[in-house]
PDB file of N, CA and C in Angstrom:
ATOM      1  N   GLN A   1     -59.039  -3.417  28.585  1.00 65.00           N
ATOM      2  CA  GLN A   1     -59.455  -2.237  29.434  1.00 65.00           C
ATOM      3  C   GLN A   1     -60.249  -2.657  30.560  1.00 65.00           C
ATOM      4  N   ALA A   2     -60.389  -1.948  31.644  1.00 72.00           N
ATOM      5  CA  ALA A   2     -61.066  -2.295  33.034  1.00 72.00           C
ATOM      6  C   ALA A   2     -62.534  -1.901  32.709  1.00 72.00           C
ATOM      7  N   HIS A   3     -63.256  -2.685  33.120  1.00 85.00           N
ATOM      8  CA  HIS A   3     -64.799  -2.484  33.179  1.00 85.00           C
ATOM      9  C   HIS A   3     -65.376  -2.529  34.649  1.00 85.00           C
ATOM     10  N   PHE A   4     -66.245  -1.612  35.018  1.00 92.00           N
ATOM     11  CA  PHE A   4     -66.971  -1.589  36.324  1.00 92.00           C
ATOM     12  C   PHE A   4     -68.186  -1.408  36.056  1.00 92.00           C
ATOM     13  N   VAL A   5     -68.892  -2.068  37.062  1.00 95.00           N
ATOM     14  CA  VAL A   5     -70.391  -2.286  37.415  1.00 95.00           C
ATOM     15  C   VAL A   5     -70.750  -1.706  38.496  1.00 95.00           C
ATOM     16  N   GLU A   6     -71.546  -0.906  38.605  1.00 97.00           N
ATOM     17  CA  GLU A   6     -71.827  -0.340  40.067  1.00 97.00           C
ATOM     18  C   GLU A   6     -73.206  -0.556  40.354  1.00 97.00           C
ATOM     19  N   SER A   7     -73.657  -0.862  41.491  1.00 98.00           N
ATOM     20  CA  SER A   7     -74.990  -1.327  41.937  1.00 98.00           C
ATOM     21  C   SER A   7     -75.332  -0.802  43.350  1.00 98.00           C
ATOM     22  N   GLY A   8     -76.598  -1.059  43.799  1.00 98.00           N
ATOM     23  CA  GLY A   8     -76.833  -0.719  45.099  1.00 98.00           C
ATOM     24  C   GLY A   8     -77.529   0.626  45.413  1.00 98.00           C
ATOM     25  N   GLY A   9     -77.461   1.418  44.273  1.00 98.00           N
ATOM     26  CA  GLY A   9     -78.275   2.687  44.522  1.00 98.00           C
ATOM     27  C   GLY A   9     -79.788   2.692  44.700  1.00 98.00           C
ATOM     28  N   GLY A  10     -80.453   3.651  45.040  1.00 97.00           N
ATOM     29  CA  GLY A  10     -81.930   3.672  45.078  1.00 97.00           C
ATOM     30  C   GLY A  10     -82.302   4.920  45.784  1.00 97.00           C
ATOM     31  N   LEU A  11     -83.652   4.906  46.384  1.00 98.00           N
ATOM     32  CA  LEU A  11     -84.366   6.077  46.940  1.00 98.00           C
ATOM     33  C   LEU A  11     -84.444   6.055  48.392  1.00 98.00           C
ATOM     34  N   VAL A  12     -83.651   6.858  49.072  1.00 98.00           N
ATOM     35  CA  VAL A  12     -83.724   6.764  50.671  1.00 98.00           C
ATOM     36  C   VAL A  12     -84.013   8.060  51.281  1.00 98.00           C
ATOM     37  N   GLN A  13     -84.447   7.841  52.206  1.00 98.00           N
ATOM     38  CA  GLN A  13     -84.965   9.422  52.947  1.00 98.00           C
ATOM     39  C   GLN A  13     -83.855   9.641  53.799  1.00 98.00           C
ATOM     40  N   PRO A  14     -83.763  10.965  53.968  1.00 98.00           N
ATOM     41  CA  PRO A  14     -82.649  11.703  54.789  1.00 98.00           C
ATOM     42  C   PRO A  14     -82.405  11.079  55.909  1.00 98.00           C
ATOM     43  N   GLY A  15     -81.262  10.967  56.320  1.00 98.00           N
ATOM     44  CA  GLY A  15     -80.688  10.292  57.507  1.00 98.00           C
ATOM     45  C   GLY A  15     -80.655   8.572  57.170  1.00 98.00           C
ATOM     46  N   GLY A  16     -80.862   7.960  56.221  1.00 98.00           N
ATOM     47  CA  GLY A  16     -80.906   6.868  55.653  1.00 98.00           C
ATOM     48  C   GLY A  16     -79.539   6.215  55.472  1.00 98.00           C
ATOM     49  N   SER A  17     -79.376   5.130  55.002  1.00 98.00           N
ATOM     50  CA  SER A  17     -78.164   4.574  54.632  1.00 98.00           C
ATOM     51  C   SER A  17     -78.292   3.515  53.241  1.00 98.00           C
ATOM     52  N   LEU A  18     -77.030   3.608  52.563  1.00 98.00           N
ATOM     53  CA  LEU A  18     -77.120   2.753  51.423  1.00 98.00           C
ATOM     54  C   LEU A  18     -75.695   2.073  51.399  1.00 98.00           C
ATOM     55  N   ARG A  19     -75.567   0.902  50.783  1.00 98.00           N
ATOM     56  CA  ARG A  19     -74.283   0.242  50.601  1.00 98.00           C
ATOM     57  C   ARG A  19     -74.089   0.179  49.049  1.00 98.00           C
ATOM     58  N   LEU A  20     -73.128   0.982  48.350  1.00 98.00           N
ATOM     59  CA  LEU A  20     -72.977   0.958  46.979  1.00 98.00           C
ATOM     60  C   LEU A  20     -71.846  -0.395  46.730  1.00 98.00           C
ATOM     61  N   SER A  21     -72.073  -1.133  45.689  1.00 98.00           N
ATOM     62  CA  SER A  21     -70.855  -2.098  45.300  1.00 98.00           C
ATOM     63  C   SER A  21     -70.503  -1.761  43.877  1.00 98.00           C
ATOM     64  N   CYS A  22     -69.238  -2.161  43.585  1.00 96.00           N
ATOM     65  CA  CYS A  22     -68.701  -2.017  42.581  1.00 96.00           C
ATOM     66  C   CYS A  22     -67.616  -3.232  41.824  1.00 96.00           C
ATOM     67  N   ALA A  23     -68.259  -3.838  41.014  1.00 94.00           N
ATOM     68  CA  ALA A  23     -67.586  -5.138  40.636  1.00 94.00           C
ATOM     69  C   ALA A  23     -66.813  -4.787  39.344  1.00 94.00           C
ATOM     70  N   ALA A  24     -65.445  -5.145  39.424  1.00 90.00           N
ATOM     71  CA  ALA A  24     -64.334  -4.787  38.486  1.00 90.00           C
ATOM     72  C   ALA A  24     -63.914  -5.952  37.752  1.00 90.00           C
ATOM     73  N   SER A  25     -63.527  -5.774  36.514  1.00 85.00           N
ATOM     74  CA  SER A  25     -62.998  -6.852  35.591  1.00 85.00           C
ATOM     75  C   SER A  25     -61.591  -6.719  35.593  1.00 85.00           C
ATOM     76  N   GLY A  26     -60.714  -7.741  35.286  1.00 74.00           N
ATOM     77  CA  GLY A  26     -59.513  -7.788  35.401  1.00 74.00           C
ATOM     78  C   GLY A  26     -58.633  -8.239  36.500  1.00 74.00           C
ATOM     79  N   SER A  27     -57.588  -8.845  36.158  1.00 70.00           N
ATOM     80  CA  SER A  27     -56.706  -9.673  37.062  1.00 70.00           C
ATOM     81  C   SER A  27     -55.837  -8.633  37.971  1.00 70.00           C
ATOM     82  N   TRP A  28     -55.744  -7.139  37.698  1.00 76.00           N
ATOM     83  CA  TRP A  28     -55.004  -6.339  38.292  1.00 76.00           C
ATOM     84  C   TRP A  28     -55.450  -5.651  39.322  1.00 76.00           C
ATOM     85  N   PHE A  29     -56.787  -5.910  39.723  1.00 77.00           N
ATOM     86  CA  PHE A  29     -57.404  -5.375  40.733  1.00 77.00           C
ATOM     87  C   PHE A  29     -56.805  -5.013  42.062  1.00 77.00           C
ATOM     88  N   SER A  30     -55.986  -6.030  42.630  1.00 76.00           N
ATOM     89  CA  SER A  30     -55.403  -5.848  43.707  1.00 76.00           C
ATOM     90  C   SER A  30     -53.994  -4.767  43.639  1.00 76.00           C
ATOM     91  N   LEU A  31     -53.759  -4.527  42.517  1.00 79.00           N
ATOM     92  CA  LEU A  31     -52.802  -3.677  42.335  1.00 79.00           C
ATOM     93  C   LEU A  31     -53.139  -2.053  42.269  1.00 79.00           C
ATOM     94  N   TYR A  32     -54.238  -1.701  42.222  1.00 81.00           N
ATOM     95  CA  TYR A  32     -54.589  -0.437  41.954  1.00 81.00           C
ATOM     96  C   TYR A  32     -55.131   0.247  42.947  1.00 81.00           C
ATOM     97  N   ALA A  33     -55.037   1.677  42.993  1.00 87.00           N
ATOM     98  CA  ALA A  33     -55.832   2.407  44.027  1.00 87.00           C
ATOM     99  C   ALA A  33     -57.169   2.755  43.109  1.00 87.00           C
ATOM    100  N   PHE A  34     -58.348   2.918  43.880  1.00 90.00           N
ATOM    101  CA  PHE A  34     -59.603   2.938  43.274  1.00 90.00           C
ATOM    102  C   PHE A  34     -60.458   4.179  44.205  1.00 90.00           C
ATOM    103  N   GLY A  35     -61.167   4.784  43.505  1.00 94.00           N
ATOM    104  CA  GLY A  35     -62.251   5.679  44.228  1.00 94.00           C
ATOM    105  C   GLY A  35     -63.813   5.726  43.819  1.00 94.00           C
ATOM    106  N   TRP A  36     -64.455   6.046  44.675  1.00 97.00           N
ATOM    107  CA  TRP A  36     -65.849   6.541  44.284  1.00 97.00           C
ATOM    108  C   TRP A  36     -65.811   8.100  43.880  1.00 97.00           C
ATOM    109  N   TYR A  37     -66.776   8.123  42.918  1.00 98.00           N
ATOM    110  CA  TYR A  37     -66.991   9.507  42.407  1.00 98.00           C
ATOM    111  C   TYR A  37     -68.421   9.809  42.405  1.00 98.00           C
ATOM    112  N   ARG A  38     -68.983  10.763  42.249  1.00 98.00           N
ATOM    113  CA  ARG A  38     -70.124  11.202  41.820  1.00 98.00           C
ATOM    114  C   ARG A  38     -70.566  12.343  41.217  1.00 98.00           C
ATOM    115  N   GLN A  39     -71.664  12.296  40.591  1.00 98.00           N
ATOM    116  CA  GLN A  39     -71.950  13.459  39.679  1.00 98.00           C
ATOM    117  C   GLN A  39     -73.498  13.834  39.989  1.00 98.00           C
ATOM    118  N   ALA A  40     -73.782  15.194  40.393  1.00 96.00           N
ATOM    119  CA  ALA A  40     -74.939  15.494  40.612  1.00 96.00           C
ATOM    120  C   ALA A  40     -75.657  16.254  39.437  1.00 96.00           C
ATOM    121  N   PRO A  41     -76.944  16.482  38.923  1.00 91.00           N
ATOM    122  CA  PRO A  41     -77.411  17.068  37.888  1.00 91.00           C
ATOM    123  C   PRO A  41     -76.701  18.459  37.771  1.00 91.00           C
ATOM    124  N   GLY A  42     -76.158  19.033  36.712  1.00 94.00           N
ATOM    125  CA  GLY A  42     -75.757  20.235  36.450  1.00 94.00           C
ATOM    126  C   GLY A  42     -74.383  20.602  37.211  1.00 94.00           C
ATOM    127  N   SER A  43     -73.692  19.461  37.645  1.00 96.00           N
ATOM    128  CA  SER A  43     -72.421  19.638  38.294  1.00 96.00           C
ATOM    129  C   SER A  43     -71.268  18.885  37.675  1.00 96.00           C
ATOM    130  N   GLN A  44     -69.925  19.034  38.004  1.00 96.00           N
ATOM    131  CA  GLN A  44     -69.099  18.067  37.629  1.00 96.00           C
ATOM    132  C   GLN A  44     -68.888  17.021  38.461  1.00 96.00           C
ATOM    133  N   ARG A  45     -68.263  15.838  37.811  1.00 96.00           N
ATOM    134  CA  ARG A  45     -68.021  14.640  38.698  1.00 96.00           C
ATOM    135  C   ARG A  45     -67.131  15.030  39.589  1.00 96.00           C
ATOM    136  N   GLU A  46     -67.076  14.615  40.763  1.00 96.00           N
ATOM    137  CA  GLU A  46     -66.102  14.775  41.901  1.00 96.00           C
ATOM    138  C   GLU A  46     -65.847  13.393  42.528  1.00 96.00           C
ATOM    139  N   LEU A  47     -64.682  13.388  43.379  1.00 97.00           N
ATOM    140  CA  LEU A  47     -64.330  12.413  43.893  1.00 97.00           C
ATOM    141  C   LEU A  47     -64.458  12.429  45.371  1.00 97.00           C
ATOM    142  N   VAL A  48     -65.353  11.373  45.826  1.00 97.00           N
ATOM    143  CA  VAL A  48     -65.764  11.646  47.259  1.00 97.00           C
ATOM    144  C   VAL A  48     -65.161  10.670  48.113  1.00 97.00           C
ATOM    145  N   ALA A  49     -64.588   9.668  47.890  1.00 97.00           N
ATOM    146  CA  ALA A  49     -63.628   8.856  48.435  1.00 97.00           C
ATOM    147  C   ALA A  49     -62.697   7.860  47.860  1.00 97.00           C
ATOM    148  N   GLY A  50     -61.686   7.555  48.245  1.00 95.00           N
ATOM    149  CA  GLY A  50     -60.717   6.812  47.703  1.00 95.00           C
ATOM    150  C   GLY A  50     -59.500   6.197  48.421  1.00 95.00           C
ATOM    151  N   PHE A  51     -59.128   5.224  47.808  1.00 90.00           N
ATOM    152  CA  PHE A  51     -57.811   4.433  48.553  1.00 90.00           C
ATOM    153  C   PHE A  51     -56.645   4.931  47.793  1.00 90.00           C
ATOM    154  N   THR A  52     -55.743   5.243  48.530  1.00 81.00           N
ATOM    155  CA  THR A  52     -54.241   5.655  48.164  1.00 81.00           C
ATOM    156  C   THR A  52     -53.540   4.424  47.823  1.00 81.00           C
ATOM    157  N   ARG A  53     -52.409   4.508  46.990  1.00 75.00           N
ATOM    158  CA  ARG A  53     -51.664   3.227  46.790  1.00 75.00           C
ATOM    159  C   ARG A  53     -51.147   2.456  47.982  1.00 75.00           C
ATOM    160  N   ALA A  54     -50.875   3.402  48.851  1.00 82.00           N
ATOM    161  CA  ALA A  54     -50.339   2.832  50.126  1.00 82.00           C
ATOM    162  C   ALA A  54     -51.147   2.054  50.967  1.00 82.00           C
ATOM    163  N   GLY A  55     -52.481   2.005  50.645  1.00 80.00           N
ATOM    164  CA  GLY A  55     -53.595   1.548  51.186  1.00 80.00           C
ATOM    165  C   GLY A  55     -54.409   2.336  52.172  1.00 80.00           C
ATOM    166  N   GLY A  56     -54.163   3.660  52.437  1.00 91.00           N
ATOM    167  CA  GLY A  56     -54.958   4.390  53.207  1.00 91.00           C
ATOM    168  C   GLY A  56     -56.095   4.859  52.475  1.00 91.00           C
ATOM    169  N   THR A  57     -57.010   5.689  53.156  1.00 95.00           N
ATOM    170  CA  THR A  57     -58.194   6.065  52.458  1.00 95.00           C
ATOM    171  C   THR A  57     -58.300   7.693  52.668  1.00 95.00           C
ATOM    172  N   ASN A  58     -58.844   8.279  51.649  1.00 95.00           N
ATOM    173  CA  ASN A  58     -59.092   9.622  51.759  1.00 95.00           C
ATOM    174  C   ASN A  58     -60.660   9.899  51.538  1.00 95.00           C
ATOM    175  N   TYR A  59     -61.101  11.117  51.965  1.00 97.00           N
ATOM    176  CA  TYR A  59     -62.664  11.184  51.778  1.00 97.00           C
ATOM    177  C   TYR A  59     -62.872  12.973  51.543  1.00 97.00           C
ATOM    178  N   ALA A  60     -63.819  13.167  51.067  1.00 97.00           N
ATOM    179  CA  ALA A  60     -64.040  14.748  50.582  1.00 97.00           C
ATOM    180  C   ALA A  60     -64.780  15.023  51.804  1.00 97.00           C
ATOM    181  N   ASP A  61     -64.641  16.367  52.131  1.00 97.00           N
ATOM    182  CA  ASP A  61     -65.049  17.152  53.537  1.00 97.00           C
ATOM    183  C   ASP A  61     -66.465  16.747  53.622  1.00 97.00           C
ATOM    184  N   SER A  62     -67.167  16.807  52.466  1.00 97.00           N
ATOM    185  CA  SER A  62     -68.601  16.722  52.509  1.00 97.00           C
ATOM    186  C   SER A  62     -69.080  15.340  53.075  1.00 97.00           C
ATOM    187  N   VAL A  63     -68.501  14.372  52.759  1.00 98.00           N
ATOM    188  CA  VAL A  63     -68.976  12.921  53.136  1.00 98.00           C
ATOM    189  C   VAL A  63     -68.141  12.355  54.439  1.00 98.00           C
ATOM    190  N   LYS A  64     -67.042  13.113  54.902  1.00 97.00           N
ATOM    191  CA  LYS A  64     -66.182  12.595  56.052  1.00 97.00           C
ATOM    192  C   LYS A  64     -66.925  12.247  57.299  1.00 97.00           C
ATOM    193  N   GLY A  65     -66.728  11.145  57.786  1.00 97.00           N
ATOM    194  CA  GLY A  65     -67.642  10.740  58.986  1.00 97.00           C
ATOM    195  C   GLY A  65     -68.804   9.965  58.802  1.00 97.00           C
ATOM    196  N   ARG A  66     -69.115  10.103  57.443  1.00 98.00           N
ATOM    197  CA  ARG A  66     -70.631   9.377  57.063  1.00 98.00           C
ATOM    198  C   ARG A  66     -70.441   8.255  56.178  1.00 98.00           C
ATOM    199  N   PHE A  67     -69.376   8.345  55.261  1.00 98.00           N
ATOM    200  CA  PHE A  67     -68.947   7.509  54.146  1.00 98.00           C
ATOM    201  C   PHE A  67     -67.852   6.627  54.327  1.00 98.00           C
ATOM    202  N   THR A  68     -67.848   5.116  54.098  1.00 98.00           N
ATOM    203  CA  THR A  68     -66.806   4.503  54.391  1.00 98.00           C
ATOM    204  C   THR A  68     -66.406   3.685  53.028  1.00 98.00           C
ATOM    205  N   ILE A  69     -65.220   3.663  52.569  1.00 97.00           N
ATOM    206  CA  ILE A  69     -65.029   2.950  51.591  1.00 97.00           C
ATOM    207  C   ILE A  69     -64.133   1.783  51.913  1.00 97.00           C
ATOM    208  N   SER A  70     -64.229   0.615  51.272  1.00 95.00           N
ATOM    209  CA  SER A  70     -63.637  -0.834  51.431  1.00 95.00           C
ATOM    210  C   SER A  70     -63.488  -1.587  50.329  1.00 95.00           C
ATOM    211  N   ARG A  71     -62.730  -2.518  50.633  1.00 92.00           N
ATOM    212  CA  ARG A  71     -62.573  -3.492  49.073  1.00 92.00           C
ATOM    213  C   ARG A  71     -62.264  -4.625  49.432  1.00 92.00           C
ATOM    214  N   ASP A  72     -62.766  -5.548  48.537  1.00 91.00           N
ATOM    215  CA  ASP A  72     -62.572  -7.187  48.873  1.00 91.00           C
ATOM    216  C   ASP A  72     -61.619  -7.710  47.451  1.00 91.00           C
ATOM    217  N   ASN A  73     -60.345  -7.558  47.500  1.00 87.00           N
ATOM    218  CA  ASN A  73     -59.738  -8.020  46.440  1.00 87.00           C
ATOM    219  C   ASN A  73     -59.827  -9.406  46.062  1.00 87.00           C
ATOM    220  N   THR A  74     -60.295 -10.273  46.704  1.00 89.00           N
ATOM    221  CA  THR A  74     -60.833 -11.568  46.381  1.00 89.00           C
ATOM    222  C   THR A  74     -62.047 -11.562  45.375  1.00 89.00           C
ATOM    223  N   LYS A  75     -62.757 -10.765  45.679  1.00 91.00           N
ATOM    224  CA  LYS A  75     -64.027 -10.728  44.908  1.00 91.00           C
ATOM    225  C   LYS A  75     -64.066  -9.449  43.901  1.00 91.00           C
ATOM    226  N   LYS A  76     -62.858  -8.886  43.571  1.00 90.00           N
ATOM    227  CA  LYS A  76     -62.616  -7.671  42.673  1.00 90.00           C
ATOM    228  C   LYS A  76     -63.814  -6.626  42.996  1.00 90.00           C
ATOM    229  N   THR A  77     -64.245  -6.428  44.244  1.00 93.00           N
ATOM    230  CA  THR A  77     -65.405  -5.543  44.591  1.00 93.00           C
ATOM    231  C   THR A  77     -64.871  -4.461  45.429  1.00 93.00           C
ATOM    232  N   LEU A  78     -65.629  -3.241  45.172  1.00 94.00           N
ATOM    233  CA  LEU A  78     -65.215  -2.025  45.934  1.00 94.00           C
ATOM    234  C   LEU A  78     -66.471  -1.717  46.399  1.00 94.00           C
ATOM    235  N   TYR A  79     -66.479  -1.247  47.764  1.00 97.00           N
ATOM    236  CA  TYR A  79     -67.867  -0.826  48.476  1.00 97.00           C
ATOM    237  C   TYR A  79     -67.790   0.571  48.970  1.00 97.00           C
ATOM    238  N   LEU A  80     -68.895   1.155  49.099  1.00 98.00           N
ATOM    239  CA  LEU A  80     -68.991   2.512  49.752  1.00 98.00           C
ATOM    240  C   LEU A  80     -70.371   2.369  50.675  1.00 98.00           C
ATOM    241  N   GLN A  81     -70.306   2.361  51.965  1.00 98.00           N
ATOM    242  CA  GLN A  81     -70.778   2.503  52.963  1.00 98.00           C
ATOM    243  C   GLN A  81     -71.420   3.645  53.156  1.00 98.00           C
ATOM    244  N   MET A  82     -72.821   4.326  53.066  1.00 98.00           N
ATOM    245  CA  MET A  82     -73.031   5.557  52.963  1.00 98.00           C
ATOM    246  C   MET A  82     -74.255   5.665  54.299  1.00 98.00           C
ATOM    247  N   ASN A  83     -73.722   6.465  55.049  1.00 98.00           N
ATOM    248  CA  ASN A  83     -74.692   6.529  56.461  1.00 98.00           C
ATOM    249  C   ASN A  83     -75.020   8.197  56.587  1.00 98.00           C
ATOM    250  N   SER A  84     -76.208   8.354  57.215  1.00 98.00           N
ATOM    251  CA  SER A  84     -76.630   9.700  57.418  1.00 98.00           C
ATOM    252  C   SER A  84     -76.696  10.513  56.090  1.00 98.00           C
ATOM    253  N   LEU A  85     -77.363   9.881  55.352  1.00 98.00           N
ATOM    254  CA  LEU A  85     -77.440  10.553  53.899  1.00 98.00           C
ATOM    255  C   LEU A  85     -78.252  11.913  54.097  1.00 98.00           C
ATOM    256  N   LYS A  86     -77.930  12.576  52.940  1.00 98.00           N
ATOM    257  CA  LYS A  86     -78.439  13.812  52.846  1.00 98.00           C
ATOM    258  C   LYS A  86     -78.814  14.305  51.522  1.00 98.00           C
ATOM    259  N   PRO A  87     -79.927  15.256  51.246  1.00 97.00           N
ATOM    260  CA  PRO A  87     -80.453  15.397  50.145  1.00 97.00           C
ATOM    261  C   PRO A  87     -79.205  15.915  49.054  1.00 97.00           C
ATOM    262  N   GLY A  88     -78.247  16.509  49.633  1.00 96.00           N
ATOM    263  CA  GLY A  88     -77.003  17.021  48.784  1.00 96.00           C
ATOM    264  C   GLY A  88     -76.209  15.859  48.435  1.00 96.00           C
ATOM    265  N   ASP A  89     -76.378  14.577  48.854  1.00 98.00           N
ATOM    266  CA  ASP A  89     -75.741  13.328  48.420  1.00 98.00           C
ATOM    267  C   ASP A  89     -76.393  12.753  46.894  1.00 98.00           C
ATOM    268  N   THR A  90     -77.562  13.371  46.722  1.00 98.00           N
ATOM    269  CA  THR A  90     -78.015  12.720  45.599  1.00 98.00           C
ATOM    270  C   THR A  90     -77.322  13.015  44.347  1.00 98.00           C
ATOM    271  N   ALA A  91     -77.103  11.912  43.742  1.00 98.00           N
ATOM    272  CA  ALA A  91     -75.934  11.926  42.569  1.00 98.00           C
ATOM    273  C   ALA A  91     -76.061  10.757  41.951  1.00 98.00           C
ATOM    274  N   VAL A  92     -75.268  10.427  40.578  1.00 98.00           N
ATOM    275  CA  VAL A  92     -74.964   9.209  40.055  1.00 98.00           C
ATOM    276  C   VAL A  92     -73.731   8.867  40.579  1.00 98.00           C
ATOM    277  N   TYR A  93     -73.577   7.866  41.178  1.00 98.00           N
ATOM    278  CA  TYR A  93     -72.173   7.195  41.765  1.00 98.00           C
ATOM    279  C   TYR A  93     -71.579   6.268  41.031  1.00 98.00           C
ATOM    280  N   TYR A  94     -70.116   6.585  40.691  1.00 97.00           N
ATOM    281  CA  TYR A  94     -69.360   5.666  39.979  1.00 97.00           C
ATOM    282  C   TYR A  94     -68.115   5.199  40.779  1.00 97.00           C
ATOM    283  N   CYS A  95     -67.454   4.245  40.238  1.00 96.00           N
ATOM    284  CA  CYS A  95     -66.165   3.848  40.912  1.00 96.00           C
ATOM    285  C   CYS A  95     -65.164   3.915  39.528  1.00 96.00           C
ATOM    286  N   ASN A  96     -64.066   4.182  39.862  1.00 93.00           N
ATOM    287  CA  ASN A  96     -62.852   4.105  38.832  1.00 93.00           C
ATOM    288  C   ASN A  96     -61.609   3.998  39.485  1.00 93.00           C
ATOM    289  N   THR A  97     -60.714   3.977  38.771  1.00 90.00           N
ATOM    290  CA  THR A  97     -59.249   3.996  39.303  1.00 90.00           C
ATOM    291  C   THR A  97     -58.596   5.248  39.480  1.00 90.00           C
ATOM    292  N   LEU A  98     -57.838   5.446  40.612  1.00 89.00           N
ATOM    293  CA  LEU A  98     -57.160   6.378  40.794  1.00 89.00           C
ATOM    294  C   LEU A  98     -55.562   6.488  40.623  1.00 89.00           C
ATOM    295  N   PRO A  99     -54.915   7.445  40.467  1.00 87.00           N
ATOM    296  CA  PRO A  99     -55.478   8.804  40.212  1.00 87.00           C
ATOM    297  C   PRO A  99     -55.907   9.203  38.673  1.00 87.00           C
ATOM    298  N   SER A 100     -55.891   8.453  37.934  1.00 86.00           N
ATOM    299  CA  SER A 100     -56.254   8.605  36.672  1.00 86.00           C
ATOM    300  C   SER A 100     -57.723   7.638  36.217  1.00 86.00           C
ATOM    301  N   PRO A 101     -58.870   8.343  36.247  1.00 89.00           N
ATOM    302  CA  PRO A 101     -59.693   7.283  35.849  1.00 89.00           C
ATOM    303  C   PRO A 101     -59.833   6.547  34.360  1.00 89.00           C
ATOM    304  N   GLY A 102     -60.210   5.382  34.033  1.00 88.00           N
ATOM    305  CA  GLY A 102     -60.353   5.009  32.919  1.00 88.00           C
ATOM    306  C   GLY A 102     -61.785   5.013  32.488  1.00 88.00           C
ATOM    307  N   PRO A 103     -62.133   4.343  31.474  1.00 90.00           N
ATOM    308  CA  PRO A 103     -63.539   4.188  30.976  1.00 90.00           C
ATOM    309  C   PRO A 103     -64.488   3.945  32.124  1.00 90.00           C
ATOM    310  N   TRP A 104     -65.735   4.875  31.943  1.00 93.00           N
ATOM    311  CA  TRP A 104     -66.363   4.811  33.143  1.00 93.00           C
ATOM    312  C   TRP A 104     -67.776   3.666  32.922  1.00 93.00           C
ATOM    313  N   GLY A 105     -68.012   3.363  34.007  1.00 93.00           N
ATOM    314  CA  GLY A 105     -69.236   2.452  34.011  1.00 93.00           C
ATOM    315  C   GLY A 105     -70.732   3.213  33.824  1.00 93.00           C
ATOM    316  N   GLN A 106     -71.907   2.456  34.102  1.00 95.00           N
ATOM    317  CA  GLN A 106     -73.033   3.302  33.909  1.00 95.00           C
ATOM    318  C   GLN A 106     -73.394   4.126  35.080  1.00 95.00           C
ATOM    319  N   GLY A 107     -72.578   3.515  36.109  1.00 97.00           N
ATOM    320  CA  GLY A 107     -73.155   4.521  37.375  1.00 97.00           C
ATOM    321  C   GLY A 107     -74.262   3.628  38.071  1.00 97.00           C
ATOM    322  N   THR A 108     -74.462   4.321  39.548  1.00 98.00           N
ATOM    323  CA  THR A 108     -75.530   3.766  40.161  1.00 98.00           C
ATOM    324  C   THR A 108     -76.344   5.111  40.670  1.00 98.00           C
ATOM    325  N   GLN A 109     -77.579   5.351  40.613  1.00 98.00           N
ATOM    326  CA  GLN A 109     -78.236   6.278  41.051  1.00 98.00           C
ATOM    327  C   GLN A 109     -78.623   6.272  42.635  1.00 98.00           C
ATOM    328  N   VAL A 110     -78.235   7.414  43.201  1.00 98.00           N
ATOM    329  CA  VAL A 110     -78.643   7.584  44.662  1.00 98.00           C
ATOM    330  C   VAL A 110     -79.678   8.942  44.673  1.00 98.00           C
ATOM    331  N   THR A 111     -80.608   8.785  45.301  1.00 98.00           N
ATOM    332  CA  THR A 111     -81.613   9.703  45.458  1.00 98.00           C
ATOM    333  C   THR A 111     -82.197   9.805  46.889  1.00 98.00           C
ATOM    334  N   VAL A 112     -81.780  10.847  47.516  1.00 98.00           N
ATOM    335  CA  VAL A 112     -81.902  11.052  48.901  1.00 98.00           C
ATOM    336  C   VAL A 112     -83.347  12.327  49.129  1.00 98.00           C
ATOM    337  N   SER A 113     -84.418  11.764  49.422  1.00 97.00           N
ATOM    338  CA  SER A 113     -85.664  12.681  49.356  1.00 97.00           C
ATOM    339  C   SER A 113     -86.534  12.023  50.236  1.00 97.00           C
ATOM    340  N   SER A 114     -87.056  12.867  51.059  1.00 95.00           N
ATOM    341  CA  SER A 114     -88.361  12.532  51.889  1.00 95.00           C
ATOM    342  C   SER A 114     -89.740  12.665  51.024  1.00 95.00           C
TER     343      SER A 114
END
């Protein structure tokens, strides 16, 4: 089974930036589409950014223009650059495969607050 280790979260003021990383295990990394998900307290987990199998990208309307997803297949790592952060972005962020997520990692907490 694939395993994911997310990192890079933290406390940031509104308008700030963070870059999340996700290290994945397995030799299959370059073959799959991946996405970043988040779960805020009391809310369901949602997909915020993802790669299509054709290599394109999709973003939730709430983060479009502020977040950028990228990947490095040689390092088996997925990234999420988050700019112009808002309090509504506060959540635990996870990476996983698309369209069907596998086992979840521990996630990384992002808190946007002044």
